[in-house]
C-alpha cells in the first residue's frame, strides 16, 4: 500500500458532502486572509528594505522580482507534492518555507547582506504560491456548475489581507525598535509569524484533504500513480484545446496586469502625483482585482468560462486604453487601473475554472501547478521588460505593447467558441456552465 493510499480519507457520502464543501471553503478563506495579510505586510516595504541594504536605488526592484521568481520556481515542486500527498501537505510546507524566507530576510537586513536578502525574498515567495494554489483546493470538491464561484470566494478573501497588510507595516516596523533590526524589516518578522499560523490552521483544520477526497470519489481508472504524475498533467494540458486556452488566459491576464501596474506609480509621479494619491490609485486597483471576484465567479458559472475569458480581454483592453491615454489625468489613470484589476479578476477566475474543468481529476494538481508556473514566469519577464519599455519609449507605449498580448488570447477564445458552436447558449439553457458540459 502506498503512502497516498494510506493517507486517503474515508469515503464521503452524498449527504455529508455539502457540509464538507462549506467547511473546506471556510478553512481556505481563513488561511487566505492570513496568507494574504502576511504577503502584503512584508512586500509593502520590500523595495525600501532592498535599497537600505544594497545602498542603491538601482537594486531596489530586485527584492520584489526575487519574490515573483520564487513564487514561479516553487509552483511545480508544490504541485508535485500535492499530486503525491494532497493539498494539505503542499500548502503547509509552502507557508513554512515562506516563514523561513521571511526570517532569512530579517537576518539579512540585520547583517546588511544583500545576496542573502534576495535568497530570503525568493523563499518568501512560497507563501504567495500557497495563496495561489488555495483557489484550486476550493475547486476540488465543488460541484462543476459552481466551481468558478468556489474559486472566486477564495480569491476574494485576499482582499482583506491585501488591504490590511500595508497598514500594519508601520507598527510592525516600530515593534523591532531596540532589537538591532531595521524598521523596514519588522514587517517580515510579523509575516513569518502569520505564515506559521496559516500553516497550523491548514494542518489542523483542512481535514479530510479535499484533493484526496475528490480522488476517492472519482473513477477507478484515475487513481493509479501514472494517472497522477506530473507528466500526465502536462500531457492533459497539451491534449486539450480548452486547457491550453485556460493557460493562455491566466498567463496573459497576469502578465498584462503586472507589467502595467508596476510602472503606473512611476508614471503618476512623473505627472506630479504624491505618495498619497499613488496609494489611492493602487488601492483602487487592488479592489478591482479581488473585491469583485465573486461576481466574476457567478458570471463564469452562469454564462460560461469562455464568455468571461472574452470579457477579461475586453476589460483589459479598455484599461490599457484609459491608462495609456491618460497623460496627466490622474482620475483617468485611476479608472484604468481599477478596470485593469477587474480584467485580471475575470481572467484568473474564468481561466482557473476552465483549466480545472478541462483535465481529468487525477491530473489537475499537476496542470494547476504548471499554470501557476507559467503565469508567474510570464509576469516576471513582463515586469522586467516593462521597465525597459518605459525607459526607452514611454508609459503609453507600454500599454500598446501590453495590448498586443491580448490579440492571440482573444483569437483563441473566438476559435474555441467556434469549435463548440452555440455552446454557451445551450449550456446556459440547461442550467449548467457550457464549458463544463462540453469539456
XYZ file of C-alpha atoms in Angstrom, residues 65 68-69 254-255 258 374-385:
18
model
C 11.418 40.466 -8.524
C 7.945 36.695 -8.068
C 10.744 34.389 -9.215
C -1.434 38.239 -15.112
C 1.363 39.494 -17.369
C 1.760 43.114 -13.511
C 3.562 29.805 -16.459
C 1.661 32.835 -15.180
C 4.331 33.888 -12.693
C 7.224 33.332 -15.088
C 5.431 35.330 -17.780
C 4.636 38.116 -15.342
C 8.221 38.220 -14.096
C 9.530 38.603 -17.636
C 6.813 41.127 -18.437
C 7.617 43.207 -15.378
C 11.296 43.304 -16.266
C 10.596 44.276 -19.881
